[in-house]
Coordinates of C-alpha atoms and ligand atoms in Angstrom, one line a residue:
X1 CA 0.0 0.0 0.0
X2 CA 1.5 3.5 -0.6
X3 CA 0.6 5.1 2.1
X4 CA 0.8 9.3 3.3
X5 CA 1.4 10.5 6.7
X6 CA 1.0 13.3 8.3
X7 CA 1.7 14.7 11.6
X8 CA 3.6 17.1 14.0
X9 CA 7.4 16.7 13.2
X10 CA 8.1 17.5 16.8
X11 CA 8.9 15.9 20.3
X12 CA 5.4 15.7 21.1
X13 CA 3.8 12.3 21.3
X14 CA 1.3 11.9 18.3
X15 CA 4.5 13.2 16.0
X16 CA 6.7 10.2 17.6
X17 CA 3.7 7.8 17.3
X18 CA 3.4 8.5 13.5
X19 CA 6.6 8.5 13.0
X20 CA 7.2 4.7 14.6
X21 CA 3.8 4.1 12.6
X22 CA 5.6 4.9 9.5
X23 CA 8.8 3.2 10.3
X24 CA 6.8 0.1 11.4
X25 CA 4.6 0.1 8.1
X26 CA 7.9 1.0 5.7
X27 CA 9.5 -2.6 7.3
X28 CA 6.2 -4.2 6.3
X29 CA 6.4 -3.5 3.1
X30 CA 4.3 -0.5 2.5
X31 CA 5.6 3.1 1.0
X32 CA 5.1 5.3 3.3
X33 CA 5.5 9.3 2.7
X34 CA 5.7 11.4 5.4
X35 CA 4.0 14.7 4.4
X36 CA 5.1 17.5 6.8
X37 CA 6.8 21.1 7.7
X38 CA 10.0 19.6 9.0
X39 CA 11.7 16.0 9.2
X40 CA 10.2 14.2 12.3
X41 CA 12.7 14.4 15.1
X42 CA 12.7 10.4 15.0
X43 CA 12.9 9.7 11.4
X44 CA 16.0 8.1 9.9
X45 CA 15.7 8.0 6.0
X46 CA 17.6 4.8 5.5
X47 CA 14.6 3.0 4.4
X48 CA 14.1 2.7 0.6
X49 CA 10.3 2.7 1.7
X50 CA 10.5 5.6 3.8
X51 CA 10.1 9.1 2.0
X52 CA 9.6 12.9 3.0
X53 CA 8.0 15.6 1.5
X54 CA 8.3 18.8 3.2
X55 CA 5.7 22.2 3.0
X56 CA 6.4 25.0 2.9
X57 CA 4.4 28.0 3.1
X58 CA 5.5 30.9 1.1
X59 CA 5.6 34.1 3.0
X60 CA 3.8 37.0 1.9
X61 CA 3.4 40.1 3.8
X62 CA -0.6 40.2 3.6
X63 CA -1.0 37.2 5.8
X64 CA -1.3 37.8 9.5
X65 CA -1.1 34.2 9.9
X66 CA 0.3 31.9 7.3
X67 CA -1.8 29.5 5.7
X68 CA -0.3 26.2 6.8
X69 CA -3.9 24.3 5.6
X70 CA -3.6 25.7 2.2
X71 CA -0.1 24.5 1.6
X72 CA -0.5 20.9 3.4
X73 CA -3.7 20.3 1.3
X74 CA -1.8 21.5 -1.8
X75 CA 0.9 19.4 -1.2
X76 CA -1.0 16.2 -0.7
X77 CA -2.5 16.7 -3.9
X78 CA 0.7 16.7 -5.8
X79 CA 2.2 14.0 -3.9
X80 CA -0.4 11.8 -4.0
X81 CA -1.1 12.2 -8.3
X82 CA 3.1 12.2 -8.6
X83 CA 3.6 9.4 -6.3
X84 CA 0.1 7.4 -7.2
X85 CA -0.5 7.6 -2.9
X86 CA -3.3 5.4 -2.3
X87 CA -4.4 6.4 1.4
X88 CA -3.9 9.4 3.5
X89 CA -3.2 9.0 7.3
X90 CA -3.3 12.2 9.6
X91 CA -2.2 12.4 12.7
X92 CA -3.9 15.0 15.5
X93 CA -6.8 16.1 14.1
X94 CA -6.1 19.9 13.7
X95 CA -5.7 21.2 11.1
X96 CA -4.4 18.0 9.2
X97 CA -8.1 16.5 9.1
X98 CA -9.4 20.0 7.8
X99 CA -6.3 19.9 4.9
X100 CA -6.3 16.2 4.3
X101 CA -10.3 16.7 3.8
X102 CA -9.6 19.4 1.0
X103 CA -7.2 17.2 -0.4
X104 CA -9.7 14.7 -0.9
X105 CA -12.5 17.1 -2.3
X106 CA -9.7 18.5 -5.1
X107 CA -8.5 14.9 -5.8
X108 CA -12.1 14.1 -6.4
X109 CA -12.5 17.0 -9.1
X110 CA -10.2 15.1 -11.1
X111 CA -11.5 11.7 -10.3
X112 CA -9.1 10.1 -8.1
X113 CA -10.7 8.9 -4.9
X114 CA -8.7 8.4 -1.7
X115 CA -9.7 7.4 1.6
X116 CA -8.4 9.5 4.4
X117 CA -8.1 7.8 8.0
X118 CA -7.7 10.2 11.0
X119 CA -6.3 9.5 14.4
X120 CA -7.2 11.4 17.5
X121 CA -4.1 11.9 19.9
X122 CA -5.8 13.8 22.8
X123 CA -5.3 17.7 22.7
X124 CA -6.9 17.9 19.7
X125 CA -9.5 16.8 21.3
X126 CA -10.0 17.4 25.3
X127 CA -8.1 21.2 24.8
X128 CA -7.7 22.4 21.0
X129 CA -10.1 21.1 19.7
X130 CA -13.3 21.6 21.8
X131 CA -12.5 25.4 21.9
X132 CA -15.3 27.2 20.7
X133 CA -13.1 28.3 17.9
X134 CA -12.1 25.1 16.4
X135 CA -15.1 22.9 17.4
X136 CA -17.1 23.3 14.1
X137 CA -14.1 22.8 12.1
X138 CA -12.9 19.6 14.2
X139 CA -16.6 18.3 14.3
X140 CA -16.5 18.3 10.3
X141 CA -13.3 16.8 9.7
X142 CA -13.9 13.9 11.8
X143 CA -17.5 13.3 10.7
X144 CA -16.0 13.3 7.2
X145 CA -12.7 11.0 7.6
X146 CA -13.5 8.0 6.2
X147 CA -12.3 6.1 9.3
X148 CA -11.1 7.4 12.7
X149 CA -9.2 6.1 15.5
X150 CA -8.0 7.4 19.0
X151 CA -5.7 6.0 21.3
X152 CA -7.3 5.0 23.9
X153 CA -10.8 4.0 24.9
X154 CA -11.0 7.3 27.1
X155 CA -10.0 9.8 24.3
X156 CA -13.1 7.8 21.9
X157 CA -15.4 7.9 24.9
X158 CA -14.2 12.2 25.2
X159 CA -15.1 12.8 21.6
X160 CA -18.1 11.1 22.2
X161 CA -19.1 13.1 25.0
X162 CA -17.6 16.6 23.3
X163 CA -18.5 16.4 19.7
X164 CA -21.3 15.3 17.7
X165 CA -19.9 12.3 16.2
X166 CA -21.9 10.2 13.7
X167 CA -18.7 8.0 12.4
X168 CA -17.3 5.1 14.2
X169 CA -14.1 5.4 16.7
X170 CA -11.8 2.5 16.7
X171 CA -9.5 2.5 19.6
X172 CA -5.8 1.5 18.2
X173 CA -3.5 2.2 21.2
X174 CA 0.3 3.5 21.3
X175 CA 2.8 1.1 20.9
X176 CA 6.3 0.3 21.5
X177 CA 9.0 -1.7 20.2
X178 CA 10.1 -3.6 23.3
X179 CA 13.6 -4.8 22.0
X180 CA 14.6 -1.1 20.8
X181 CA 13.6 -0.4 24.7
X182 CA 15.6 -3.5 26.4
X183 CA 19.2 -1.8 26.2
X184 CA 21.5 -1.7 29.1
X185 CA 23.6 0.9 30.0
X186 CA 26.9 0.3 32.4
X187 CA 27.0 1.6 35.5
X188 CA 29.3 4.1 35.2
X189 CA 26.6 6.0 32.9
X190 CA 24.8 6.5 35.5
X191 CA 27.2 7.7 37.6
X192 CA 27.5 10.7 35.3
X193 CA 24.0 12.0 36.4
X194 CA 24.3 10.5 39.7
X195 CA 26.7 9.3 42.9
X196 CA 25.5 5.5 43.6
X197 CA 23.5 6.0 46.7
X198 CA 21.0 8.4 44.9
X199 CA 18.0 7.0 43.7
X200 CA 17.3 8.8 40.1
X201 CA 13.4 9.9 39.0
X202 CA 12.5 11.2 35.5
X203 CA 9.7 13.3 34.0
X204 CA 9.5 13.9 30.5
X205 CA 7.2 16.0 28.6
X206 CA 6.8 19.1 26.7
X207 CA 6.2 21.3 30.3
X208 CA 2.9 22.4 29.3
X209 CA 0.4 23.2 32.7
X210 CA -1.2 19.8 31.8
X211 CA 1.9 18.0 33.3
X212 CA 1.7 19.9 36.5
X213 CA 5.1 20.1 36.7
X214 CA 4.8 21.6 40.6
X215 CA 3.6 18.5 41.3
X216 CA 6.3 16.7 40.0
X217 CA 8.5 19.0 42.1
X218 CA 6.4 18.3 44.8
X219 CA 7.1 14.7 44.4
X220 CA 10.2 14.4 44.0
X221 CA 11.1 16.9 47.2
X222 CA 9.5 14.7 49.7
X223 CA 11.4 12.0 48.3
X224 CA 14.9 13.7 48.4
X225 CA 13.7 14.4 52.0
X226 CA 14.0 10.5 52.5
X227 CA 16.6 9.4 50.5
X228 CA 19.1 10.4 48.0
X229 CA 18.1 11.3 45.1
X230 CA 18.1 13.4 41.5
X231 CA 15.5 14.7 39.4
X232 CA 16.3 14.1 35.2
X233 CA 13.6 16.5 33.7
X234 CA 13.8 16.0 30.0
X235 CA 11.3 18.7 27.5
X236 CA 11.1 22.0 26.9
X237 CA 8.0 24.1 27.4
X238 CA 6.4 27.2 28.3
X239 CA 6.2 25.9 32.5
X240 CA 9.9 25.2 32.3
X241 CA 11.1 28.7 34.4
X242 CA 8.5 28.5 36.5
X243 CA 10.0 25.0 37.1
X244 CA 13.5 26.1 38.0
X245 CA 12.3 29.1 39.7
X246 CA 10.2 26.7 42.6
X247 CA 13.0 24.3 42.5
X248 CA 15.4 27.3 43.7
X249 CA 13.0 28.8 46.5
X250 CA 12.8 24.8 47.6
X251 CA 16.6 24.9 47.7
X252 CA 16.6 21.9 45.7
X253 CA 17.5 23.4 42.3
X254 CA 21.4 21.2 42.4
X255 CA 19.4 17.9 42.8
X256 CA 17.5 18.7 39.2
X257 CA 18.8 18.7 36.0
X258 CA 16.8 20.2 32.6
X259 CA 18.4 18.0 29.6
X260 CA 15.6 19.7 27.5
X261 CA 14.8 17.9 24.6
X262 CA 16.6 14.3 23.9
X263 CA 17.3 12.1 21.0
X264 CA 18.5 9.9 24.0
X265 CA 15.3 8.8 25.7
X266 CA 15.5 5.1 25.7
X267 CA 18.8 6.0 27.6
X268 CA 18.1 8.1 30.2
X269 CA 15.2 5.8 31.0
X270 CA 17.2 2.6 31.1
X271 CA 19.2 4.5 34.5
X272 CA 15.7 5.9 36.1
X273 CA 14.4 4.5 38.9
X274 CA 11.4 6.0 38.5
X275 CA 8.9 7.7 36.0
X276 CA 6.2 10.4 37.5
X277 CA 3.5 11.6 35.2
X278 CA 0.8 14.0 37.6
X279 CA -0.6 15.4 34.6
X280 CA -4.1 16.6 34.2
X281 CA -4.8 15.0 31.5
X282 CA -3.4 12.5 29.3
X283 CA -5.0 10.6 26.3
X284 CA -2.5 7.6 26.8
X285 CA 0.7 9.1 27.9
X286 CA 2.9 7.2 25.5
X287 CA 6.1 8.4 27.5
X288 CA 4.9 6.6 30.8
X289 CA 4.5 3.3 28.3
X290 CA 8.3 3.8 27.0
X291 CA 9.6 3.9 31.2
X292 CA 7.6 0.4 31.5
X293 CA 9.4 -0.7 28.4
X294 CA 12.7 0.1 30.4
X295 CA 11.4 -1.7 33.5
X296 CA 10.9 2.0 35.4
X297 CA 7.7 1.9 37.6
X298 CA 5.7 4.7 37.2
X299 CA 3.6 7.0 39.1
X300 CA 0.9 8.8 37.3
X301 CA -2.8 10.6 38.0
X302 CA -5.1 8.5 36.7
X303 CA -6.5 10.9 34.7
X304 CA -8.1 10.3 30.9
X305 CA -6.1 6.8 29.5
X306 CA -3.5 6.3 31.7
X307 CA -5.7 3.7 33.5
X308 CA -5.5 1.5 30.3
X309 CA -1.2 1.9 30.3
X310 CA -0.2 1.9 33.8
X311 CA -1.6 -0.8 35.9
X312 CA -2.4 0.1 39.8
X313 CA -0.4 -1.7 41.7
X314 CA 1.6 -3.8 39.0
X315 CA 3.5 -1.5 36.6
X316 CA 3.2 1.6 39.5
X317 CA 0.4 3.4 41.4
X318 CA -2.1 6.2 40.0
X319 CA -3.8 8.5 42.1
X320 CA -6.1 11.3 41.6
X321 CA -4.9 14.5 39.8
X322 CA -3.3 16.8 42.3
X323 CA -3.0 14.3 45.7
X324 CA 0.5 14.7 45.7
X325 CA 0.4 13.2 49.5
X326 CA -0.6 9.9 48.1
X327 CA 2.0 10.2 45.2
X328 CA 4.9 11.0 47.3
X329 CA 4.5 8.4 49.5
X330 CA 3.9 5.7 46.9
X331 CA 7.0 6.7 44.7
X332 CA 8.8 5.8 48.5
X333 CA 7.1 2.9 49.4
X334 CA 8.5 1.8 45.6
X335 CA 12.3 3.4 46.1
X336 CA 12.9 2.3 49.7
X337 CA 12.3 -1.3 49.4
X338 CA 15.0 -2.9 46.5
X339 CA 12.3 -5.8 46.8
X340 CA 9.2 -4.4 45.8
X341 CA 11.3 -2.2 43.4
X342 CA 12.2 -5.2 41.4
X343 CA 9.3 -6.8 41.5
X344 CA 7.5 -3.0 39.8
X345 CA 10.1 -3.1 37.2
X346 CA 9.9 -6.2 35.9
X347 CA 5.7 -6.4 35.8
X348 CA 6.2 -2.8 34.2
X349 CA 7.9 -4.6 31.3
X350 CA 5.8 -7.2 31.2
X351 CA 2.8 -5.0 30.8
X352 CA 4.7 -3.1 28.7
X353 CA 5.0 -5.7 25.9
X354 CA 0.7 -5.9 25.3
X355 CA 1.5 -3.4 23.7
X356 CA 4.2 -4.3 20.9
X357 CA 4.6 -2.6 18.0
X358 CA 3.5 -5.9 15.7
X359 CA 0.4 -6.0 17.5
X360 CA -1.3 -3.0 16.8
X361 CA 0.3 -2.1 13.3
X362 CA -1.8 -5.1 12.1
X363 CA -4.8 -3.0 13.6
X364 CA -4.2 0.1 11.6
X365 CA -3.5 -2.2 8.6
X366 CA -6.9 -3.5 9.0
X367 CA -8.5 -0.2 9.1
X368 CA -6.6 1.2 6.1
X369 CA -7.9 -1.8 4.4
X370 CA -11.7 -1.4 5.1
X371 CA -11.3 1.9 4.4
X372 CA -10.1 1.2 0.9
X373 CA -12.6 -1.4 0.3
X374 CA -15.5 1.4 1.3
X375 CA -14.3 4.3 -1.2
X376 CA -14.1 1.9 -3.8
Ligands
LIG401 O1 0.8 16.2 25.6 C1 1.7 15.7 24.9 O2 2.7 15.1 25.4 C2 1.8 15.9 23.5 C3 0.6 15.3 22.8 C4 0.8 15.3 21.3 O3 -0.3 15.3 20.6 O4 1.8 15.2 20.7 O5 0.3 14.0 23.3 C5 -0.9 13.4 23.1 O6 -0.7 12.3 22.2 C6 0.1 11.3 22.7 C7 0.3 10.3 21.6 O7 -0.9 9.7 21.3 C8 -0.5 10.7 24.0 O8 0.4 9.7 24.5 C9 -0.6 11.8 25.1 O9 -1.2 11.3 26.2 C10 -1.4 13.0 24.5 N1 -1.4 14.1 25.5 C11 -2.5 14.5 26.2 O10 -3.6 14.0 26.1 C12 -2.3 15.6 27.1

């Protein structure tokens, strides 16, 4: 199948999820073109299946704002008529459903018919895309994919609940490639963020106030106040100063270190001890799936999807949002006792692994498939 992608070329989680998507369904023999503004931060060309097209957007001094849509749609027609593309895959649904649905319609005009899938990612949903703003505009664009998916059984059962949806919403989760996940790094690696008494903890994100990134801090403080430890905080976002500037009135600010953004995830995961995602929200929280994959027990909120991904009790614990009491004292219970620290990481792995990389690509493959046979 010859197959287009689009996403977010960026850290963020539906770009990396696209990207892996792509990767996954280049090595099964697809050709995939990834249709974007920049090279996703995680794609390696050296796959003679594996193409990119990039847009750009002209600038002219008339536009207050550019117009991305125009240019994406534009660019999907010519790639799909010069590369004979045969299905169109968008990731997040603004604006890529909007410009992948205009593709369609000017493809159309000139009789070529091509089904566009869309997949929901979670912000697009529960923040952008129920503003007032955007709602009509995202309500449209899903209602006219030709099939949609989400990532979790909470993001379908929030579009449900937010938009008027007439299509149906199949739930294909994240996914990871275990084995790419199952490196070990020496010790002495570790000792280059850490001395060997100090237990390490990582949050990763793009510091947005959906983290709640004072809570992490939170955390990870009473822990510190227990036992050695560091703080890795890997991202780089608008809550990042804020961040520092608590860390510094807490007088904690030389037990944390901002990496910002890394090409090194699977790496500084491998020497956590532990993974804390407090967020407010979370669709899936694909970053708390990739700690389990490196045997790091997790403590989340057990807002939105992260139910379905980290398992109370077994791969970490989950609490309300904000009950950073409860939080604090189950990231100890985990770091205090090498027994019951062993015992999270490895049931974090093993949970980890329902979610393998060749077991949901077959899902999406099914559901590019029916959505062929239904245009035709
Ligand atoms: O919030 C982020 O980390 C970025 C955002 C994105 O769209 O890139 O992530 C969303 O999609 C990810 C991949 O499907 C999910 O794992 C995240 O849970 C989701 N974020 C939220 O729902 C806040």
């Amino acid at each position: 199948m010859k197959i287009a992608i689009v996403c977010y070329p960026t850290f963020g989680g539906s770009g990396v999820v696209a990207t892996e998507l792509g990767i996954a369904l280049a090595e099964h023999g697809h050709e995939v073109h990834f249709i974007t503004y920049k090279q996703p931060v995680r794609l390696q060309l050296l796959h003679s299946n594996v193409h990119f097209h990039e847009v750009t957007v002209p600038n002219y001094p008339l536009f207050h704002y550019q117009p991305y849509e125009l240019a994406l749609s534009s660019k999907l027609v010519d790639m799909v008529k010069l590369h004979k593309i045969e299905l169109l895959h968008v990731h997040y649904a603004i604006p890529h459903a909007y410009a992948g649905y205009m593709a369609k319609k000017m493809l159309a005009e000139e009789g070529i018919n091509i089904p566009m899938v869309t997949t929901l990612h979670g912000t697009d949903i529960t923040l952008v895309g129920n503003h007032p703003f955007y709602k009509p505009a995202v309500t449209f664009s899903i209602n006219n994919s030709d099939a949609v998916t989400s990532v979790s059984q909470s993001l379908k059962d929030d579009t449900l609940r937010l938009f008027d949806i007439k299509n149906e919403i199949h739930v294909v989760p994240n996914f990871i490639d275990t084995e790419k996940y199952n490196n070990t790094y020496p010790d002495c690696e570790r000792e280059l963020i850490a001395h060997k008494d100090e237990k390490i903890i990582t949050h990763i994100s793009n510091l947005r106030t959906v983290k709640r990134l004072d809570n992490v801090i939170e955390i990870f403080n009473r822990v510190q106040q227990k036992m050695p430890a560091k703080l890795i905080i890997v991202g780089e976002g608008p809550e990042k100063k804020p961040t520092e500037k608590l860390c510094q009135e807490l007088g904690i600010l030389d037990k944390v270190l901002f990496v910002g953004n890394s090409h090194e995830v699977d790496k500084i995961l491998s020497l956590s001890d532990l993974f804390v995602l407090p967020s407010e929200h979370e669709s899936f929280g694909l970053v708390a799936l990739e700690a389990m994959a490196c045997g790091v027990p997790v403590i989340s909120s057990n807002a939105g999807g992260l139910p379905e991904v980290n398992i109370q009790g077994e791969s970490g614990y989950l609490s309300d949002v904000g009950d950073v009491d409860e939080m604090a004292e189950n990231a100890i219970k985990i770091l205090e006792c090498p027994v019951i620290h062993s015992k999270f990481k490895a049931s974090a792995k093993k949970i980890a692994k329902r979610f393998e990389t060749k077991n949901v690509v077959p899902l999406y493959e099914k559901v590019y498939t029916n959505a062929l046979k239904n245009i035709q």
